[in-house]
PDB file of C-alpha atoms in Angstrom:
ATOM      1  CA  MET A   1      -0.025   0.077   0.190  1.00 57.00           C
ATOM      2  CA  GLU A   2       2.770   2.351   0.876  1.00 55.00           C
ATOM      3  CA  ALA A   3       4.658   1.520  -2.492  1.00 57.00           C
ATOM      4  CA  VAL A   4       1.301   2.403  -4.170  1.00 51.00           C
ATOM      5  CA  LEU A   5       1.111   5.776  -2.618  1.00 49.00           C
ATOM      6  CA  THR A   6       4.558   6.286  -3.323  1.00 57.00           C
ATOM      7  CA  ILE A   7       4.180   6.038  -6.768  1.00 57.00           C
ATOM      8  CA  ILE A   8       1.021   8.049  -7.036  1.00 51.00           C
ATOM      9  CA  VAL A   9       2.683  10.957  -5.017  1.00 48.00           C
ATOM     10  CA  ALA A  10       5.930  10.656  -7.718  1.00 53.00           C
ATOM     11  CA  LEU A  11       3.478  10.706 -10.627  1.00 51.00           C
ATOM     12  CA  ILE A  12       1.495  13.767  -9.344  1.00 51.00           C
ATOM     13  CA  THR A  13       4.844  15.604  -8.845  1.00 56.00           C
ATOM     14  CA  ALA A  14       6.152  14.539 -12.181  1.00 60.00           C
ATOM     15  CA  LEU A  15       2.898  15.826 -13.917  1.00 58.00           C
ATOM     16  CA  LEU A  16       2.178  18.933 -11.565  1.00 56.00           C
ATOM     17  CA  GLY A  17       5.603  20.071 -10.989  1.00 58.00           C
ATOM     18  CA  PRO A  18       6.503  21.544 -14.265  1.00 60.00           C
ATOM     19  CA  ILE A  19       2.706  23.128 -14.369  1.00 60.00           C
ATOM     20  CA  ALA A  20       3.458  24.871 -10.925  1.00 54.00           C
ATOM     21  CA  VAL A  21       6.900  26.106 -12.035  1.00 50.00           C
ATOM     22  CA  GLU A  22       5.397  27.716 -14.901  1.00 62.00           C
ATOM     23  CA  TRP A  23       2.324  29.138 -12.970  1.00 55.00           C
ATOM     24  CA  ALA A  24       4.952  30.407 -10.151  1.00 51.00           C
ATOM     25  CA  LYS A  25       7.339  32.124 -13.026  1.00 57.00           C
ATOM     26  CA  SER A  26       4.298  33.839 -14.727  1.00 61.00           C
ATOM     27  CA  LYS A  27       2.972  34.880 -11.222  1.00 56.00           C
ATOM     28  CA  PHE A  28       6.098  36.293  -9.706  1.00 54.00           C
ATOM     29  CA  THR A  29       8.148  37.216 -12.570  1.00 56.00           C
ATOM     30  CA  LYS A  30       7.895  41.048 -13.495  1.00 57.00           C
ATOM     31  CA  LYS A  31       7.883  41.647 -17.185  1.00 61.00           C
ATOM     32  CA  SER A  32      10.564  43.910 -18.257  1.00 64.00           C
ATOM     33  CA  LYS A  33       9.087  46.979 -19.958  1.00 72.00           C
ATOM     34  CA  ASP A  34      10.083  48.326 -23.586  1.00 80.00           C
ATOM     35  CA  VAL A  35      11.220  51.763 -22.610  1.00 82.00           C
ATOM     36  CA  ILE A  36      12.107  52.497 -26.018  1.00 89.00           C
ATOM     37  CA  ALA A  37       8.925  51.692 -27.376  1.00 89.00           C
ATOM     38  CA  GLU A  38       7.131  53.476 -24.870  1.00 89.00           C
ATOM     39  CA  THR A  39       9.127  56.718 -25.463  1.00 90.00           C
ATOM     40  CA  ILE A  40       8.540  56.330 -29.353  1.00 93.00           C
ATOM     41  CA  ASP A  41       4.904  55.913 -28.603  1.00 93.00           C
ATOM     42  CA  LYS A  42       4.806  59.161 -26.437  1.00 93.00           C
ATOM     43  CA  ASP A  43       6.777  61.173 -28.988  1.00 94.00           C
ATOM     44  CA  GLU A  44       4.506  60.005 -32.069  1.00 96.00           C
ATOM     45  CA  LYS A  45       1.568  61.335 -30.076  1.00 96.00           C
ATOM     46  CA  ILE A  46       2.807  64.686 -29.370  1.00 96.00           C
ATOM     47  CA  ASP A  47       4.355  65.083 -32.970  1.00 96.00           C
ATOM     48  CA  HIS A  48       0.556  64.458 -34.096  1.00 96.00           C
ATOM     49  CA  GLN A  49      -0.825  67.064 -31.791  1.00 96.00           C
ATOM     50  CA  LEU A  50       1.756  69.526 -33.239  1.00 96.00           C
ATOM     51  CA  GLU A  51       0.817  68.770 -36.682  1.00 96.00           C
ATOM     52  CA  LEU A  52      -2.699  69.122 -36.100  1.00 96.00           C
ATOM     53  CA  ILE A  53      -2.126  72.718 -34.495  1.00 96.00           C
ATOM     54  CA  MET A  54       0.227  73.711 -37.288  1.00 96.00           C
ATOM     55  CA  GLU A  55      -2.314  72.697 -39.939  1.00 95.00           C
ATOM     56  CA  GLU A  56      -4.902  74.609 -38.137  1.00 96.00           C
ATOM     57  CA  ILE A  57      -3.507  77.652 -37.390  1.00 97.00           C
ATOM     58  CA  GLN A  58      -0.788  78.142 -40.094  1.00 95.00           C
ATOM     59  CA  CYS A  59       2.231  79.064 -37.896  1.00 95.00           C
ATOM     60  CA  ASP A  60       5.862  79.330 -39.145  1.00 94.00           C
ATOM     61  CA  ARG A  61       7.264  77.116 -36.264  1.00 94.00           C
ATOM     62  CA  ILE A  62       5.699  75.360 -33.171  1.00 96.00           C
ATOM     63  CA  CYS A  63       8.135  73.846 -30.495  1.00 96.00           C
ATOM     64  CA  ILE A  64       7.853  72.219 -27.068  1.00 97.00           C
ATOM     65  CA  SER A  65      10.525  72.837 -24.377  1.00 96.00           C
ATOM     66  CA  GLN A  66      10.822  70.827 -21.016  1.00 96.00           C
ATOM     67  CA  PHE A  67      12.006  71.469 -17.851  1.00 95.00           C
ATOM     68  CA  HIS A  68      14.927  69.096 -16.485  1.00 94.00           C
ATOM     69  CA  ASN A  69      17.920  68.721 -14.310  1.00 91.00           C
ATOM     70  CA  GLY A  70      21.209  69.931 -15.615  1.00 85.00           C
ATOM     71  CA  GLY A  71      24.323  69.621 -13.248  1.00 85.00           C
ATOM     72  CA  ASN A  72      24.785  70.635  -9.493  1.00 88.00           C
ATOM     73  CA  PHE A  73      25.375  73.972  -7.878  1.00 89.00           C
ATOM     74  CA  TYR A  74      28.794  74.078  -5.780  1.00 85.00           C
ATOM     75  CA  PRO A  75      28.869  73.643  -2.917  1.00 88.00           C
ATOM     76  CA  THR A  76      25.406  72.454  -1.716  1.00 86.00           C
ATOM     77  CA  GLY A  77      24.776  70.211  -4.782  1.00 85.00           C
ATOM     78  CA  LYS A  78      21.423  71.560  -5.475  1.00 89.00           C
ATOM     79  CA  SER A  79      20.026  70.545  -8.961  1.00 91.00           C
ATOM     80  CA  ILE A  80      20.646  73.335 -11.653  1.00 91.00           C
ATOM     81  CA  LYS A  81      17.348  73.828 -13.600  1.00 94.00           C
ATOM     82  CA  LYS A  82      17.626  73.918 -17.275  1.00 94.00           C
ATOM     83  CA  PHE A  83      14.968  73.533 -20.396  1.00 95.00           C
ATOM     84  CA  SER A  84      15.641  72.164 -23.622  1.00 95.00           C
ATOM     85  CA  ILE A  85      13.438  72.116 -26.829  1.00 96.00           C
ATOM     86  CA  PHE A  86      12.482  68.313 -26.980  1.00 96.00           C
ATOM     87  CA  TYR A  87       9.992  68.806 -30.103  1.00 97.00           C
ATOM     88  CA  GLU A  88       9.917  71.171 -32.898  1.00 96.00           C
ATOM     89  CA  LYS A  89       7.966  71.424 -36.195  1.00 95.00           C
ATOM     90  CA  ILE A  90       8.732  74.154 -38.913  1.00 93.00           C
ATOM     91  CA  ASN A  91       7.732  75.495 -42.784  1.00 91.00           C
ATOM     92  CA  ASP A  92       9.854  76.763 -45.134  1.00 87.00           C
ATOM     93  CA  HIS A  93       9.788  80.337 -43.627  1.00 81.00           C
ATOM     94  CA  ALA A  94      11.754  79.370 -40.642  1.00 86.00           C
ATOM     95  CA  HIS A  95      15.155  77.645 -39.567  1.00 84.00           C
ATOM     96  CA  SER A  96      15.442  74.986 -36.834  1.00 87.00           C
ATOM     97  CA  ILE A  97      16.558  75.965 -33.654  1.00 87.00           C
ATOM     98  CA  LYS A  98      16.237  73.020 -31.459  1.00 89.00           C
ATOM     99  CA  GLU A  99      19.991  72.404 -31.463  1.00 89.00           C
ATOM    100  CA  THR A 100      20.628  75.812 -30.153  1.00 88.00           C
ATOM    101  CA  PHE A 101      18.253  75.591 -27.425  1.00 91.00           C
ATOM    102  CA  GLN A 102      19.469  72.579 -25.574  1.00 93.00           C
ATOM    103  CA  ASN A 103      20.522  72.686 -21.704  1.00 93.00           C
ATOM    104  CA  ILE A 104      19.698  76.303 -21.470  1.00 93.00           C
ATOM    105  CA  PRO A 105      19.531  77.429 -17.709  1.00 93.00           C
ATOM    106  CA  VAL A 106      16.059  78.666 -16.720  1.00 93.00           C
ATOM    107  CA  SER A 107      17.883  81.653 -15.313  1.00 91.00           C
ATOM    108  CA  LEU A 108      18.466  83.272 -18.426  1.00 90.00           C
ATOM    109  CA  PHE A 109      14.709  83.799 -19.245  1.00 90.00           C
ATOM    110  CA  PRO A 110      13.275  85.062 -15.889  1.00 89.00           C
ATOM    111  CA  LYS A 111      10.632  87.144 -16.953  1.00 89.00           C
ATOM    112  CA  VAL A 112       9.517  84.953 -19.785  1.00 91.00           C
ATOM    113  CA  PHE A 113       9.134  82.069 -17.215  1.00 93.00           C
ATOM    114  CA  SER A 114       7.756  83.981 -14.401  1.00 92.00           C
ATOM    115  CA  THR A 115       4.744  85.209 -16.505  1.00 92.00           C
ATOM    116  CA  LEU A 116       4.425  81.756 -17.924  1.00 94.00           C
ATOM    117  CA  HIS A 117       4.231  80.368 -14.369  1.00 94.00           C
ATOM    118  CA  LYS A 118       1.737  83.039 -13.000  1.00 94.00           C
ATOM    119  CA  GLN A 119      -0.536  83.783 -16.089  1.00 95.00           C
ATOM    120  CA  GLY A 120      -0.135  80.583 -18.220  1.00 96.00           C
ATOM    121  CA  GLU A 121       0.349  82.521 -21.497  1.00 95.00           C
ATOM    122  CA  ILE A 122       2.381  85.246 -23.254  1.00 93.00           C
ATOM    123  CA  ILE A 123       0.249  86.734 -26.345  1.00 93.00           C
ATOM    124  CA  ILE A 124       2.458  89.125 -28.578  1.00 90.00           C
ATOM    125  CA  THR A 125       0.519  89.950 -31.943  1.00 91.00           C
ATOM    126  CA  LYS A 126       3.018  92.367 -32.914  1.00 87.00           C
ATOM    127  CA  CYS A 127       6.394  91.966 -31.764  1.00 81.00           C
ATOM    128  CA  SER A 128       7.403  95.306 -33.389  1.00 74.00           C
ATOM    129  CA  ASN A 129       5.227  97.245 -31.040  1.00 69.00           C
ATOM    130  CA  ASN A 130       6.206  95.026 -27.877  1.00 63.00           C
ATOM    131  CA  LYS A 131       8.824  96.643 -25.337  1.00 57.00           C
ATOM    132  CA  SER A 132       8.384  94.363 -22.364  1.00 56.00           C
ATOM    133  CA  SER A 133       9.331  90.531 -23.835  1.00 56.00           C
ATOM    134  CA  ASP A 134      11.982  89.304 -25.795  1.00 54.00           C
ATOM    135  CA  CYS A 135      10.516  88.543 -29.115  1.00 54.00           C
ATOM    136  CA  GLY A 136      13.441  87.621 -30.649  1.00 50.00           C
ATOM    137  CA  LEU A 137      13.562  84.588 -28.160  1.00 55.00           C
ATOM    138  CA  PHE A 138      13.352  82.301 -31.205  1.00 50.00           C
ATOM    139  CA  PRO A 139      15.058  84.305 -34.208  1.00 52.00           C
ATOM    140  CA  VAL A 140      15.058  82.980 -37.614  1.00 50.00           C
ATOM    141  CA  ILE A 141      18.835  82.702 -38.304  1.00 53.00           C
ATOM    142  CA  GLY A 142      19.966  83.786 -41.655  1.00 52.00           C
ATOM    143  CA  LYS A 143      16.670  85.409 -42.830  1.00 53.00           C
ATOM    144  CA  GLU A 144      15.997  89.140 -42.957  1.00 50.00           C
ATOM    145  CA  TYR A 145      12.771  89.000 -40.869  1.00 50.00           C
ATOM    146  CA  LYS A 146      12.385  87.898 -37.475  1.00 76.00           C
ATOM    147  CA  THR A 147       9.329  87.182 -35.289  1.00 83.00           C
ATOM    148  CA  LYS A 148       5.967  88.759 -36.431  1.00 88.00           C
ATOM    149  CA  SER A 149       3.684  87.458 -33.983  1.00 92.00           C
ATOM    150  CA  PHE A 150       4.573  85.061 -31.033  1.00 92.00           C
ATOM    151  CA  TYR A 151       2.509  83.009 -28.406  1.00 95.00           C
ATOM    152  CA  MET A 152       3.873  80.723 -25.496  1.00 95.00           C
ATOM    153  CA  LEU A 153       1.953  78.716 -23.139  1.00 97.00           C
ATOM    154  CA  ALA A 154       2.763  76.892 -19.959  1.00 97.00           C
ATOM    155  CA  ILE A 155       2.509  73.155 -20.191  1.00 97.00           C
ATOM    156  CA  LYS A 156       1.155  71.565 -16.693  1.00 95.00           C
ATOM    157  CA  ASP A 157       0.724  67.972 -15.519  1.00 92.00           C
ATOM    158  CA  LEU A 158      -2.252  66.822 -13.864  1.00 90.00           C
ATOM    159  CA  ASN A 159      -0.958  67.824 -10.552  1.00 91.00           C
ATOM    160  CA  ASP A 160      -0.673  71.544 -11.911  1.00 93.00           C
ATOM    161  CA  ASN A 161       3.301  71.213 -11.988  1.00 94.00           C
ATOM    162  CA  PHE A 162       4.641  73.610 -14.591  1.00 96.00           C
ATOM    163  CA  ILE A 163       6.638  71.111 -16.612  1.00 96.00           C
ATOM    164  CA  GLY A 164       7.297  72.712 -19.996  1.00 96.00           C
ATOM    165  CA  SER A 165       6.214  75.359 -22.472  1.00 97.00           C
ATOM    166  CA  MET A 166       4.975  75.354 -25.997  1.00 97.00           C
ATOM    167  CA  ALA A 167       5.936  78.269 -28.174  1.00 95.00           C
ATOM    168  CA  ILE A 168       4.073  79.446 -31.599  1.00 95.00           C
ATOM    169  CA  SER A 169       6.005  81.832 -33.750  1.00 93.00           C
ATOM    170  CA  TYR A 170       5.013  83.678 -36.980  1.00 93.00           C
ATOM    171  CA  TYR A 171       7.674  85.027 -39.454  1.00 88.00           C
ATOM    172  CA  LYS A 172       6.227  85.648 -42.676  1.00 87.00           C
ATOM    173  CA  LYS A 173       3.270  88.051 -41.377  1.00 90.00           C
ATOM    174  CA  GLU A 174       1.578  88.928 -38.172  1.00 93.00           C
ATOM    175  CA  HIS A 175      -1.229  86.746 -37.009  1.00 95.00           C
ATOM    176  CA  THR A 176      -3.862  87.314 -34.356  1.00 97.00           C
ATOM    177  CA  LEU A 177      -5.279  83.752 -33.058  1.00 97.00           C
ATOM    178  CA  SER A 178      -8.904  83.732 -33.283  1.00 96.00           C
ATOM    179  CA  LEU A 179     -11.150  82.198 -30.524  1.00 97.00           C
ATOM    180  CA  ASP A 180     -11.630  78.902 -32.607  1.00 97.00           C
ATOM    181  CA  GLU A 181      -7.866  79.029 -32.770  1.00 97.00           C
ATOM    182  CA  TRP A 182      -7.405  79.656 -29.049  1.00 97.00           C
ATOM    183  CA  ILE A 183      -9.659  77.196 -28.232  1.00 96.00           C
ATOM    184  CA  LEU A 184      -7.770  74.408 -30.380  1.00 96.00           C
ATOM    185  CA  VAL A 185      -4.395  75.232 -29.063  1.00 97.00           C
ATOM    186  CA  ARG A 186      -5.209  75.382 -25.418  1.00 96.00           C
ATOM    187  CA  GLN A 187      -6.956  71.839 -25.820  1.00 96.00           C
ATOM    188  CA  LYS A 188      -3.734  70.734 -27.548  1.00 96.00           C
ATOM    189  CA  VAL A 189      -1.581  72.015 -24.715  1.00 96.00           C
ATOM    190  CA  GLY A 190      -3.994  70.444 -22.220  1.00 95.00           C
ATOM    191  CA  ALA A 191      -3.740  67.129 -24.321  1.00 95.00           C
ATOM    192  CA  ILE A 192       0.174  67.229 -24.420  1.00 96.00           C
ATOM    193  CA  GLY A 193       0.329  68.155 -20.760  1.00 94.00           C
ATOM    194  CA  THR A 194      -1.618  64.817 -20.307  1.00 94.00           C
ATOM    195  CA  ILE A 195       0.691  62.598 -22.585  1.00 94.00           C
ATOM    196  CA  LEU A 196       3.673  64.007 -20.744  1.00 93.00           C
ATOM    197  CA  THR A 197       2.084  63.210 -17.376  1.00 91.00           C
ATOM    198  CA  ASP A 198       1.436  59.518 -18.011  1.00 89.00           C
ATOM    199  CA  TYR A 199       4.648  59.187 -19.557  1.00 88.00           C
ATOM    200  CA  LEU A 200       6.742  60.937 -16.491  1.00 85.00           C
ATOM    201  CA  HIS A 201       4.826  59.428 -13.901  1.00 81.00           C
ATOM    202  CA  ASN A 202       3.695  55.802 -15.098  1.00 76.00           C
ATOM    203  CA  HIS A 203       6.487  54.812 -17.027  1.00 63.00           C
ATOM    204  CA  LYS A 204       9.618  54.799 -15.435  1.00 58.00           C
TER     205      LYS A 204
END
């Protein structure tokens, strides 16, 4: 009788052992994330939003800047806050500036970022009449004309943290955004903030 029980136990172990091992693997082995695929998916979504904006409002340049760490202060080690252009779309009236605006200290543009932080937007429909803000923030290198109209909007995450900005430039002629265009732009800024929030907080 004992011999029969031993054989039965051995058979059950032989049959269920591999199944139990596979179950344990699937239960406790953490799936590795494809971080490159997640990044590409996020970038593609944001690029699509910028394409829609550019097509609707017919601007010459639109770009997204994000804040990031960039070294440390001596001797405390406190993080230096910088910004870089991460996304940019242009037409044939503008030169790319994304390579120029990389790892730029936030301290170089205190009025711009202070206004965005407090008010959320910078609106300059006629840069030739503007005295208070730097319309040459995004100049067209090598062209005889610079910015005609300029708009900048704060990008915030779902916790209302100021995480970046979207800049819209017109170089060929001045342009005042209509109510419908403002509605579209503000909706898209919110959508981009949501995309970045999801990526920054849920895909580590």
